[in-house]
CSV table of N, CA, C and O in Angstrom, one decimal:
chain,number,residue,atom,x,y,z
A,122,MET,N,1.1,-0.8,-0.1
A,122,MET,CA,0.1,0.3,0.2
A,122,MET,C,1.0,1.5,0.6
A,122,MET,O,1.6,1.2,0.5
A,123,LEU,N,0.5,2.1,-0.9
A,123,LEU,CA,1.5,3.2,-1.2
A,123,LEU,C,0.5,5.0,-0.9
A,123,LEU,O,-0.4,4.9,-1.1
A,124,LEU,N,0.8,5.7,-0.2
A,124,LEU,CA,0.4,6.8,0.4
A,124,LEU,C,0.7,7.3,-1.0
A,124,LEU,O,1.8,7.6,-1.2
A,125,LEU,N,-0.3,8.3,-1.4
A,125,LEU,CA,0.0,9.4,-2.4
A,125,LEU,C,-0.2,11.0,-2.0
A,125,LEU,O,-0.6,11.4,-1.2
A,126,ASP,N,0.9,11.9,-2.0
A,126,ASP,CA,1.2,12.7,-1.4
A,126,ASP,C,0.6,13.7,-2.6
A,126,ASP,O,1.1,13.4,-3.7
A,127,THR,N,0.9,15.1,-2.3
A,127,THR,CA,0.7,16.2,-3.6
A,127,THR,C,1.9,16.8,-4.1
A,127,THR,O,1.6,16.5,-5.7
A,128,SER,N,2.9,16.4,-3.3
A,128,SER,CA,4.2,16.6,-4.9
A,128,SER,C,3.9,15.2,-5.2
A,128,SER,O,4.9,15.2,-6.7
A,129,GLY,N,4.2,14.3,-5.1
A,129,GLY,CA,4.4,12.9,-6.3
A,129,GLY,C,3.1,13.6,-6.9
A,129,GLY,O,3.2,12.3,-8.0
A,130,LEU,N,1.9,13.4,-6.5
A,130,LEU,CA,0.7,13.2,-7.8
A,130,LEU,C,0.6,14.3,-8.5
A,130,LEU,O,1.2,13.9,-10.2
A,131,LEU,N,1.8,15.4,-8.3
A,131,LEU,CA,2.1,16.8,-9.4
A,131,LEU,C,2.7,16.3,-10.7
A,131,LEU,O,2.4,16.0,-11.1
A,132,CYS,N,4.1,14.8,-9.9
A,132,CYS,CA,5.3,14.4,-10.7
A,132,CYS,C,4.0,13.5,-11.3
A,132,CYS,O,4.8,13.7,-12.6
A,133,TYR,N,3.7,12.7,-11.2
A,133,TYR,CA,2.6,11.9,-11.8
A,133,TYR,C,2.1,12.7,-13.0
A,133,TYR,O,1.9,12.2,-14.2
A,134,VAL,N,1.4,13.5,-12.7
A,134,VAL,CA,0.4,14.0,-13.4
A,134,VAL,C,1.1,15.0,-14.8
A,134,VAL,O,0.5,15.0,-16.0
A,135,TYR,N,1.9,15.7,-14.0
A,135,TYR,CA,2.5,16.8,-15.2
A,135,TYR,C,4.3,16.2,-15.7
A,135,TYR,O,4.8,16.4,-15.2
A,136,LYS,N,4.1,16.3,-16.7
A,136,LYS,CA,5.4,15.9,-17.3
A,136,LYS,C,6.9,16.5,-16.9
A,136,LYS,O,7.7,16.4,-17.5
A,137,SER,N,6.4,18.5,-16.6
A,137,SER,CA,7.4,19.3,-16.6
A,137,SER,C,7.9,18.9,-15.5
A,137,SER,O,9.1,19.4,-15.4
A,138,GLU,N,7.6,18.2,-14.8
A,138,GLU,CA,8.2,17.9,-13.2
A,138,GLU,C,9.4,17.0,-13.4
A,138,GLU,O,9.4,15.6,-14.2
A,139,PRO,N,10.3,16.9,-12.5
A,139,PRO,CA,11.6,16.7,-12.7
A,139,PRO,C,11.5,14.4,-12.9
A,139,PRO,O,12.1,13.9,-13.3
A,140,GLN,N,10.5,14.5,-11.8
A,140,GLN,CA,10.6,13.5,-11.0
A,140,GLN,C,9.4,12.8,-12.0
A,140,GLN,O,8.4,11.5,-11.3
A,141,HIS,N,9.1,13.1,-13.3
A,141,HIS,CA,8.0,12.3,-13.8
A,141,HIS,C,7.9,11.1,-14.5
A,141,HIS,O,6.5,10.2,-13.6
A,142,ILE,N,8.9,10.8,-15.0
A,142,ILE,CA,8.7,9.0,-15.5
A,142,ILE,C,8.9,8.3,-14.2
A,142,ILE,O,8.3,7.6,-14.1
A,143,GLN,N,9.7,8.9,-13.0
A,143,GLN,CA,9.6,7.8,-11.8
A,143,GLN,C,8.3,7.2,-11.4
A,143,GLN,O,8.2,6.8,-10.7
A,144,ALA,N,7.6,9.0,-11.5
A,144,ALA,CA,6.4,8.8,-10.4
A,144,ALA,C,5.5,7.7,-11.0
A,144,ALA,O,5.0,7.1,-10.4
A,145,VAL,N,5.5,8.1,-12.7
A,145,VAL,CA,4.8,6.9,-13.5
A,145,VAL,C,5.0,6.0,-13.2
A,145,VAL,O,3.6,5.0,-13.2
A,146,GLN,N,6.3,5.3,-13.1
A,146,GLN,CA,6.3,4.2,-13.2
A,146,GLN,C,6.5,3.4,-11.5
A,146,GLN,O,5.7,2.3,-11.6
A,147,ILE,N,6.4,4.1,-10.1
A,147,ILE,CA,5.8,3.7,-9.4
A,147,ILE,C,4.1,3.8,-9.1
A,147,ILE,O,3.9,2.7,-8.9
A,148,LEU,N,3.8,4.9,-9.7
A,148,LEU,CA,2.2,4.6,-9.1
A,148,LEU,C,1.7,3.6,-10.1
A,148,LEU,O,0.6,2.4,-9.9
A,149,ASP,N,2.0,3.5,-11.2
A,149,ASP,CA,1.7,2.6,-12.4
A,149,ASP,C,1.6,1.1,-12.0
A,149,ASP,O,0.7,0.0,-12.2
A,150,SER,N,2.8,0.5,-11.2
A,150,SER,CA,3.0,-0.9,-11.0
A,150,SER,C,2.3,-0.8,-9.2
A,150,SER,O,2.2,-2.3,-9.0
A,151,ALA,N,1.9,0.2,-8.8
A,151,ALA,CA,1.3,-0.2,-7.1
A,151,ALA,C,-0.2,-0.6,-7.7
A,151,ALA,O,-0.8,-0.3,-8.6
A,152,SER,N,-0.7,-1.7,-6.3
A,152,SER,CA,-1.4,-2.5,-7.1
A,152,SER,C,-2.7,-1.4,-6.1
A,152,SER,O,-4.2,-1.2,-6.5
A,153,TYR,N,-2.5,-0.5,-5.3
A,153,TYR,CA,-3.1,0.1,-4.3
A,153,TYR,C,-2.6,1.2,-3.7
A,153,TYR,O,-1.7,1.6,-3.1
A,154,GLY,N,-3.3,2.9,-4.1
A,154,GLY,CA,-2.8,3.5,-3.1
A,154,GLY,C,-4.1,4.4,-2.6
A,154,GLY,O,-5.4,3.9,-2.3
A,155,LEU,N,-3.3,5.2,-1.9
A,155,LEU,CA,-4.5,5.5,-0.6
A,155,LEU,C,-4.0,7.4,0.0
A,155,LEU,O,-2.8,7.9,-0.6
A,156,THR,N,-4.9,7.9,-0.5
A,156,THR,CA,-4.8,9.4,-0.2
A,156,THR,C,-5.7,10.3,0.6
A,156,THR,O,-7.2,9.2,1.4
A,157,HIS,N,-6.1,11.4,1.2
A,157,HIS,CA,-7.8,11.8,1.7
A,157,HIS,C,-7.6,13.0,0.9
A,157,HIS,O,-6.9,13.9,-0.1
A,158,ASN,N,-8.6,13.7,1.3
A,158,ASN,CA,-8.6,15.1,0.8
A,158,ASN,C,-8.2,16.1,1.1
A,158,ASN,O,-8.2,17.3,0.4
A,159,TYR,N,-7.3,16.5,2.2
A,159,TYR,CA,-6.4,17.7,2.5
A,159,TYR,C,-5.1,17.9,0.9
A,159,TYR,O,-4.9,18.4,0.5
A,160,VAL,N,-4.9,16.5,1.0
A,160,VAL,CA,-4.0,16.2,-0.3
A,160,VAL,C,-4.5,16.4,-1.5
A,160,VAL,O,-3.8,17.5,-2.6
A,161,LEU,N,-5.8,16.0,-1.8
A,161,LEU,CA,-6.8,17.1,-2.9
A,161,LEU,C,-6.6,17.9,-3.5
A,161,LEU,O,-6.4,18.9,-4.7
A,162,ALA,N,-7.4,18.8,-2.1
A,162,ALA,CA,-7.4,20.1,-2.0
A,162,ALA,C,-5.5,21.2,-2.3
A,162,ALA,O,-5.6,22.1,-2.5
A,163,GLU,N,-4.7,20.4,-1.1
A,163,GLU,CA,-3.6,20.9,-1.1
A,163,GLU,C,-3.2,21.0,-3.3
A,163,GLU,O,-2.4,21.9,-4.0
A,164,PHE,N,-3.2,19.5,-3.6
A,164,PHE,CA,-2.9,19.5,-5.2
A,164,PHE,C,-3.5,20.2,-6.0
A,164,PHE,O,-3.0,21.2,-6.7
A,165,VAL,N,-4.7,20.5,-5.8
A,165,VAL,CA,-5.5,21.7,-7.0
A,165,VAL,C,-4.8,23.1,-6.4
A,165,VAL,O,-4.4,23.7,-7.5
A,166,ALA,N,-4.2,23.8,-5.1
A,166,ALA,CA,-3.8,24.5,-4.8
A,166,ALA,C,-2.7,25.1,-5.6
A,166,ALA,O,-2.4,26.2,-6.5
A,167,LEU,N,-1.7,24.0,-5.3
A,167,LEU,CA,-0.1,24.0,-5.9
A,167,LEU,C,0.0,24.2,-7.2
A,167,LEU,O,0.0,24.6,-8.2
A,168,ALA,N,-0.9,23.3,-7.9
A,168,ALA,CA,-1.0,22.7,-9.3
A,168,ALA,C,-1.7,24.6,-10.3
A,168,ALA,O,-1.1,25.0,-11.0
A,169,LEU,N,-2.3,25.1,-9.3
A,169,LEU,CA,-3.0,26.5,-9.8
A,169,LEU,C,-2.1,27.4,-9.8
A,169,LEU,O,-1.5,28.4,-10.4
A,170,VAL,N,-1.2,27.7,-8.8
A,170,VAL,CA,-0.6,28.3,-8.1
A,170,VAL,C,1.1,28.0,-9.2
A,170,VAL,O,1.7,29.4,-9.7
A,171,ARG,N,1.1,27.1,-9.6
A,171,ARG,CA,2.7,26.2,-10.4
A,171,ARG,C,2.0,27.0,-11.7
A,171,ARG,O,2.4,26.3,-13.1
A,172,ARG,N,1.0,27.0,-12.1
A,172,ARG,CA,-0.5,27.7,-13.8
A,172,ARG,C,0.1,26.6,-14.2
A,172,ARG,O,0.1,26.6,-16.0
A,173,PHE,N,-0.2,25.3,-13.7
A,173,PHE,CA,-0.8,24.5,-14.7
A,173,PHE,C,-2.4,24.5,-15.0
A,173,PHE,O,-3.4,25.1,-14.2
A,174,PRO,N,-2.7,24.0,-16.1
A,174,PRO,CA,-4.1,24.2,-16.5
A,174,PRO,C,-5.2,23.5,-15.7
A,174,PRO,O,-5.4,22.5,-15.0
A,175,ARG,N,-6.1,24.5,-15.3
A,175,ARG,CA,-7.3,24.1,-14.5
A,175,ARG,C,-7.8,23.0,-14.9
A,175,ARG,O,-8.3,22.3,-13.9
A,176,GLN,N,-8.8,22.6,-15.8
A,176,GLN,CA,-9.4,21.6,-15.9
A,176,GLN,C,-8.5,20.8,-16.3
A,176,GLN,O,-9.1,19.9,-15.5
A,177,SER,N,-7.2,20.2,-16.4
A,177,SER,CA,-6.6,19.1,-16.6
A,177,SER,C,-6.5,18.8,-15.0
A,177,SER,O,-7.1,17.5,-14.7
A,178,THR,N,-6.1,20.2,-14.1
A,178,THR,CA,-6.1,19.6,-12.9
A,178,THR,C,-6.9,19.0,-12.3
A,178,THR,O,-7.5,18.3,-11.3
A,179,LEU,N,-8.2,19.3,-12.5
A,179,LEU,CA,-9.5,19.3,-11.6
A,179,LEU,C,-10.3,18.0,-12.2
A,179,LEU,O,-10.5,16.7,-11.6
A,180,ALA,N,-9.8,17.8,-13.6
A,180,ALA,CA,-10.5,16.4,-14.3
A,180,ALA,C,-9.8,15.1,-13.7
A,180,ALA,O,-10.4,14.1,-13.1
A,181,PHE,N,-8.3,15.5,-13.1
A,181,PHE,CA,-7.3,14.0,-12.8
A,181,PHE,C,-7.9,13.9,-11.5
A,181,PHE,O,-8.1,12.8,-10.9
A,182,ILE,N,-8.3,15.1,-10.7
A,182,ILE,CA,-8.8,14.8,-9.5
A,182,ILE,C,-10.0,13.9,-9.2
A,182,ILE,O,-10.2,13.1,-8.5
A,183,SER,N,-11.4,14.6,-10.3
A,183,SER,CA,-11.9,13.7,-10.1
A,183,SER,C,-12.0,11.8,-10.7
A,183,SER,O,-12.6,11.5,-9.9
A,184,ASP,N,-10.9,12.1,-11.4
A,184,ASP,CA,-10.6,10.6,-11.7
A,184,ASP,C,-9.8,9.5,-10.9
A,184,ASP,O,-10.4,8.6,-10.4
A,185,LEU,N,-9.3,10.8,-9.9
A,185,LEU,CA,-8.7,10.1,-8.7
A,185,LEU,C,-9.9,9.3,-7.5
A,185,LEU,O,-9.6,8.6,-7.3
A,186,ILE,N,-10.4,10.3,-7.8
A,186,ILE,CA,-11.8,10.0,-6.5
A,186,ILE,C,-12.4,8.9,-7.3
A,186,ILE,O,-12.8,8.2,-6.2
A,187,ASN,N,-12.9,8.7,-8.5
A,187,ASN,CA,-13.6,7.0,-8.6
A,187,ASN,C,-12.9,6.2,-9.3
A,187,ASN,O,-13.2,5.4,-9.7
A,188,ASN,N,-11.0,6.3,-9.0
A,188,ASN,CA,-10.5,5.3,-8.9
A,188,ASN,C,-10.7,4.1,-8.1
A,188,ASN,O,-10.5,4.5,-7.0
A,189,PRO,N,-10.8,2.8,-8.5
A,189,PRO,CA,-11.6,2.2,-7.6
A,189,PRO,C,-10.3,1.7,-6.6
A,189,PRO,O,-9.5,1.0,-5.6
A,190,ASP,N,-9.0,1.8,-7.6
A,190,ASP,CA,-7.6,1.3,-7.3
A,190,ASP,C,-7.3,2.1,-6.0
A,190,ASP,O,-5.6,2.0,-5.4
A,191,ILE,N,-7.8,3.3,-5.9
A,191,ILE,CA,-7.5,4.3,-4.5
A,191,ILE,C,-8.0,5.1,-4.0
A,191,ILE,O,-9.4,5.0,-4.0
A,192,GLU,N,-7.9,4.7,-2.4
A,192,GLU,CA,-8.9,5.3,-1.5
A,192,GLU,C,-8.2,6.1,-1.6
A,192,GLU,O,-7.9,6.9,-0.6
A,193,VAL,N,-9.7,7.5,-1.3
A,193,VAL,CA,-9.8,8.2,-0.5
A,193,VAL,C,-10.0,8.7,0.5
A,193,VAL,O,-11.9,8.4,0.8
A,194,VAL,N,-9.5,9.2,1.9
A,194,VAL,CA,-9.8,9.2,3.4
A,194,VAL,C,-10.4,10.5,3.0
A,194,VAL,O,-9.5,11.3,2.7
A,195,TRP,N,-11.4,11.0,3.9
A,195,TRP,CA,-12.5,12.1,3.8
A,195,TRP,C,-12.1,12.1,5.5
A,195,TRP,O,-12.7,11.9,6.1
A,196,VAL,N,-11.5,13.5,5.4
A,196,VAL,CA,-11.0,13.9,7.0
A,196,VAL,C,-11.9,13.9,8.0
A,196,VAL,O,-12.9,14.8,7.3
A,197,ASP,N,-12.1,12.8,8.6
A,197,ASP,CA,-13.3,14.1,10.4
A,197,ASP,C,-12.7,14.5,11.2
A,197,ASP,O,-11.3,15.2,11.5
A,198,GLU,N,-13.6,14.9,11.7
A,198,GLU,CA,-12.9,16.1,13.0
A,198,GLU,C,-11.7,15.3,13.9
A,198,GLU,O,-10.8,15.7,14.5
A,199,SER,N,-12.1,14.5,13.9
A,199,SER,CA,-11.1,12.8,14.8
A,199,SER,C,-9.6,12.9,14.1
A,199,SER,O,-9.0,12.8,14.7
A,200,LEU,N,-10.0,12.8,13.4
A,200,LEU,CA,-8.4,12.6,12.1
A,200,LEU,C,-7.6,14.1,12.4
A,200,LEU,O,-6.8,14.2,12.5
A,201,HIS,N,-8.6,15.0,12.4
A,201,HIS,CA,-8.2,16.7,12.1
A,201,HIS,C,-7.4,16.4,13.3
A,201,HIS,O,-6.4,17.0,13.5
A,202,ARG,N,-8.2,16.1,14.7
A,202,ARG,CA,-7.5,16.4,16.1
A,202,ARG,C,-6.4,15.5,16.1
A,202,ARG,O,-5.8,16.3,16.6
A,203,GLU,N,-6.0,14.6,15.6
A,203,GLU,CA,-5.3,13.8,16.1
A,203,GLU,C,-3.8,14.2,15.2
A,203,GLU,O,-2.8,14.4,15.4
A,204,ALA,N,-4.4,14.5,13.9
A,204,ALA,CA,-2.9,15.5,13.1
A,204,ALA,C,-2.5,16.8,13.9
A,204,ALA,O,-1.4,17.2,14.0
A,205,VAL,N,-3.8,17.4,14.7
A,205,VAL,CA,-3.2,18.7,15.0
A,205,VAL,C,-2.3,18.5,16.3
A,205,VAL,O,-0.9,19.3,16.8
A,206,ASP,N,-2.9,17.5,17.0
A,206,ASP,CA,-2.3,16.9,18.4
A,206,ASP,C,-0.9,17.1,17.4
A,206,ASP,O,0.8,17.1,18.1
A,207,LEU,N,-0.4,15.8,16.6
A,207,LEU,CA,0.9,15.5,16.1
A,207,LEU,C,1.6,17.1,16.1
A,207,LEU,O,3.0,17.1,16.2
A,208,LEU,N,0.9,17.5,15.3
A,208,LEU,CA,2.1,19.1,14.6
A,208,LEU,C,2.3,19.5,16.2
A,208,LEU,O,3.4,20.5,16.1
A,209,MET,N,1.7,19.6,17.1
A,209,MET,CA,1.9,20.2,18.6
A,209,MET,C,3.0,19.7,19.0
A,209,MET,O,3.8,20.2,19.9
A,210,LYS,N,3.3,18.3,19.0
A,210,LYS,CA,4.1,17.5,19.3
A,210,LYS,C,5.7,17.5,18.4
A,210,LYS,O,6.4,17.4,19.2
A,211,ARG,N,5.1,17.9,17.5
A,211,ARG,CA,6.5,17.9,16.7
A,211,ARG,C,6.7,19.7,16.2
A,211,ARG,O,6.8,19.9,15.2
A,212,SER,N,6.3,20.6,16.8
A,212,SER,CA,6.7,22.0,17.3
A,212,SER,C,7.8,22.5,16.6
A,212,SER,O,8.2,23.8,15.7
A,213,ASP,N,9.2,21.5,16.5
A,213,ASP,CA,10.4,21.9,16.1
A,213,ASP,C,10.2,21.5,14.7
A,213,ASP,O,11.5,21.8,13.9
A,214,LYS,N,9.4,21.1,14.3
A,214,LYS,CA,9.2,20.9,13.0
A,214,LYS,C,8.6,21.3,12.2
A,214,LYS,O,7.3,22.7,12.5
A,215,THR,N,8.0,21.6,10.3
A,215,THR,CA,7.9,23.0,9.4
A,215,THR,C,6.6,21.7,8.8
A,215,THR,O,6.3,21.8,7.9
A,216,TYR,N,6.1,20.4,9.6
A,216,TYR,CA,5.0,19.7,8.9
A,216,TYR,C,3.7,20.9,8.2
A,216,TYR,O,3.5,21.7,9.2
A,217,SER,N,3.2,20.7,7.2
A,217,SER,CA,2.0,20.7,7.3
A,217,SER,C,0.5,20.2,7.9
A,217,SER,O,1.2,19.7,8.4
A,218,LEU,N,-0.6,20.7,8.0
A,218,LEU,CA,-1.6,19.7,8.6
A,218,LEU,C,-1.5,18.7,7.7
A,218,LEU,O,-2.7,18.0,8.1
A,219,CYS,N,-1.9,18.6,6.3
A,219,CYS,CA,-2.0,18.4,5.1
A,219,CYS,C,-0.8,16.6,5.8
A,219,CYS,O,-0.9,15.3,5.4
A,220,ASP,N,0.2,17.4,5.6
A,220,ASP,CA,1.7,16.3,6.4
A,220,ASP,C,1.0,15.8,7.6
A,220,ASP,O,1.2,14.2,7.3
A,221,ALA,N,0.6,16.0,8.5
A,221,ALA,CA,0.3,15.3,9.7
A,221,ALA,C,-0.4,14.6,9.5
A,221,ALA,O,-0.8,13.7,10.1
A,222,VAL,N,-2.3,14.9,9.2
A,222,VAL,CA,-3.0,13.5,8.6
A,222,VAL,C,-2.4,12.4,7.7
A,222,VAL,O,-2.6,11.5,7.9
A,223,SER,N,-1.5,13.0,6.9
A,223,SER,CA,-0.7,11.8,5.9
A,223,SER,C,0.1,10.4,6.9
A,223,SER,O,0.1,9.5,6.8
A,224,PHE,N,0.6,11.4,7.9
A,224,PHE,CA,1.7,10.3,9.2
A,224,PHE,C,0.5,10.2,9.8
A,224,PHE,O,1.1,8.9,10.0
A,225,VAL,N,-0.6,10.2,10.5
A,225,VAL,CA,-1.5,9.7,11.3
A,225,VAL,C,-2.0,8.8,10.9
A,225,VAL,O,-2.0,7.5,11.1
A,226,LEU,N,-2.5,8.8,9.0
A,226,LEU,CA,-3.0,8.3,8.5
A,226,LEU,C,-2.3,6.5,8.4
A,226,LEU,O,-2.4,5.3,8.4
A,227,MET,N,-0.7,6.3,7.8
A,227,MET,CA,0.2,6.0,7.4
A,227,MET,C,0.4,5.3,8.6
A,227,MET,O,0.6,4.0,8.8
A,228,GLN,N,0.8,5.6,9.7
A,228,GLN,CA,1.3,4.8,11.3
A,228,GLN,C,-0.6,4.1,11.6
A,228,GLN,O,0.0,2.9,11.7
A,229,GLN,N,-1.8,4.9,11.4
A,229,GLN,CA,-2.8,3.9,11.9
A,229,GLN,C,-3.0,2.7,10.5
A,229,GLN,O,-3.5,1.8,11.1
A,230,ARG,N,-2.5,2.6,9.6
A,230,ARG,CA,-3.1,1.5,8.7
A,230,ARG,C,-1.3,0.7,8.2
A,230,ARG,O,-1.0,-0.2,7.8
A,231,GLY,N,-1.0,1.0,9.1
A,231,GLY,CA,1.1,0.7,9.2
A,231,GLY,C,1.5,0.7,7.9
A,231,GLY,O,2.3,-0.3,7.3
A,232,MET,N,1.7,1.9,6.9
A,232,MET,CA,2.6,2.0,6.0
A,232,MET,C,3.4,2.9,5.8
A,232,MET,O,4.2,3.1,7.0
A,233,SER,N,4.3,2.7,5.3
A,233,SER,CA,6.0,2.7,5.3
A,233,SER,C,6.2,3.5,4.0
A,233,SER,O,7.2,4.3,4.7
A,234,GLU,N,5.7,3.7,3.3
A,234,GLU,CA,6.5,4.3,1.9
A,234,GLU,C,5.2,5.4,1.4
A,234,GLU,O,3.6,5.1,0.7
A,235,ALA,N,6.2,6.8,0.5
A,235,ALA,CA,4.8,7.4,0.2
A,235,ALA,C,5.2,7.9,-1.1
A,235,ALA,O,6.6,7.7,-1.2
A,236,LEU,N,4.3,7.9,-2.0
A,236,LEU,CA,4.8,8.9,-3.3
A,236,LEU,C,4.7,10.0,-3.0
A,236,LEU,O,3.9,11.3,-3.0
A,237,THR,N,5.9,10.6,-3.0
A,237,THR,CA,6.1,11.8,-2.3
A,237,THR,C,8.1,12.3,-2.8
A,237,THR,O,8.7,12.0,-2.9
A,238,THR,N,8.1,13.7,-2.3
A,238,THR,CA,9.3,14.5,-2.8
A,238,THR,C,9.4,15.2,-1.4
A,238,THR,O,10.8,15.5,-1.2
A,239,ASP,N,9.0,14.9,-0.8
A,239,ASP,CA,8.7,15.6,0.5
A,239,ASP,C,9.6,15.3,1.3
A,239,ASP,O,9.2,14.0,2.4
A,240,HIS,N,10.9,15.5,2.3
A,240,HIS,CA,11.7,15.1,2.9
A,240,HIS,C,10.8,15.0,4.4
A,240,HIS,O,11.2,14.5,5.1
A,241,HIS,N,9.8,15.9,4.7
A,241,HIS,CA,9.3,15.5,6.3
A,241,HIS,C,8.7,13.7,6.4
A,241,HIS,O,8.8,13.6,7.6
A,242,PHE,N,8.7,13.2,5.5
A,242,PHE,CA,8.2,11.9,5.5
A,242,PHE,C,9.3,11.1,6.1
A,242,PHE,O,9.2,10.2,7.1
A,243,GLU,N,10.9,11.6,5.9
A,243,GLU,CA,11.7,10.5,5.9
A,243,GLU,C,11.8,11.7,7.4
A,243,GLU,O,12.2,10.4,8.7
A,244,GLN,N,11.4,12.4,8.0
A,244,GLN,CA,11.8,12.7,9.3
A,244,GLN,C,10.9,12.5,10.4
A,244,GLN,O,11.1,12.0,11.0
A,245,GLU,N,9.5,11.6,9.9
A,245,GLU,CA,8.8,10.9,10.8
A,245,GLU,C,8.7,10.0,10.6
A,245,GLU,O,8.0,8.7,11.1
A,246,GLY,N,10.2,8.9,9.7
A,246,GLY,CA,10.4,7.9,9.8
A,246,GLY,C,10.0,6.8,8.7
A,246,GLY,O,9.6,5.6,8.6
A,247,PHE,N,9.0,7.2,8.0
A,247,PHE,CA,8.5,6.9,6.8
A,247,PHE,C,9.4,7.3,5.2
A,247,PHE,O,11.0,7.7,5.5
A,248,ARG,N,9.6,6.3,4.3
A,248,ARG,CA,10.3,6.2,3.0
A,248,ARG,C,9.2,6.9,2.3
A,248,ARG,O,8.6,6.5,1.9
A,249,ARG,N,10.3,8.0,1.6
A,249,ARG,CA,9.5,8.8,0.6
A,249,ARG,C,10.2,8.1,-1.0
A,249,ARG,O,11.6,7.8,-1.4
A,250,LEU,N,9.4,7.7,-1.8
A,250,LEU,CA,9.8,7.0,-2.9
A,250,LEU,C,10.5,8.2,-4.2
A,250,LEU,O,11.4,7.5,-4.9
A,251,LEU,N,10.3,9.6,-3.9
A,251,LEU,CA,10.5,10.2,-5.1
A,251,LEU,C,12.1,11.3,-4.5
A,251,LEU,O,12.0,12.1,-3.6
A,252,VAL,N,13.3,10.6,-4.7
A,252,VAL,CA,14.3,11.6,-4.2
A,252,VAL,C,14.9,12.3,-5.4
A,252,VAL,O,15.0,11.8,-6.0
């Protein structure tokens, strides 16, 4: 099982990203992916800031939500609170709330790998697959 993070999805979707080929190879060979709605929100915001086409960005998110091989977790109050608690415990780190939700989910599911370029995953003891 593989966690799909914002940066990894950006690399997967957009050919101009330096790790596009690697991201495509990893995700296409994965049997199952997990992500959450905070990643999806962050993905849309980042893609728009980076001036990627809005329509293709939204089409990708729609396809991802409907993909039977990818589970999208919808963050509820309990998960949000756990993520905020993690952020408070790691005040020396620059984790985002989105990162913290990913870390909590990965711990809950016994996951170790993430499709990401984000070094914060390594700081929390996980393996980032796009280095």
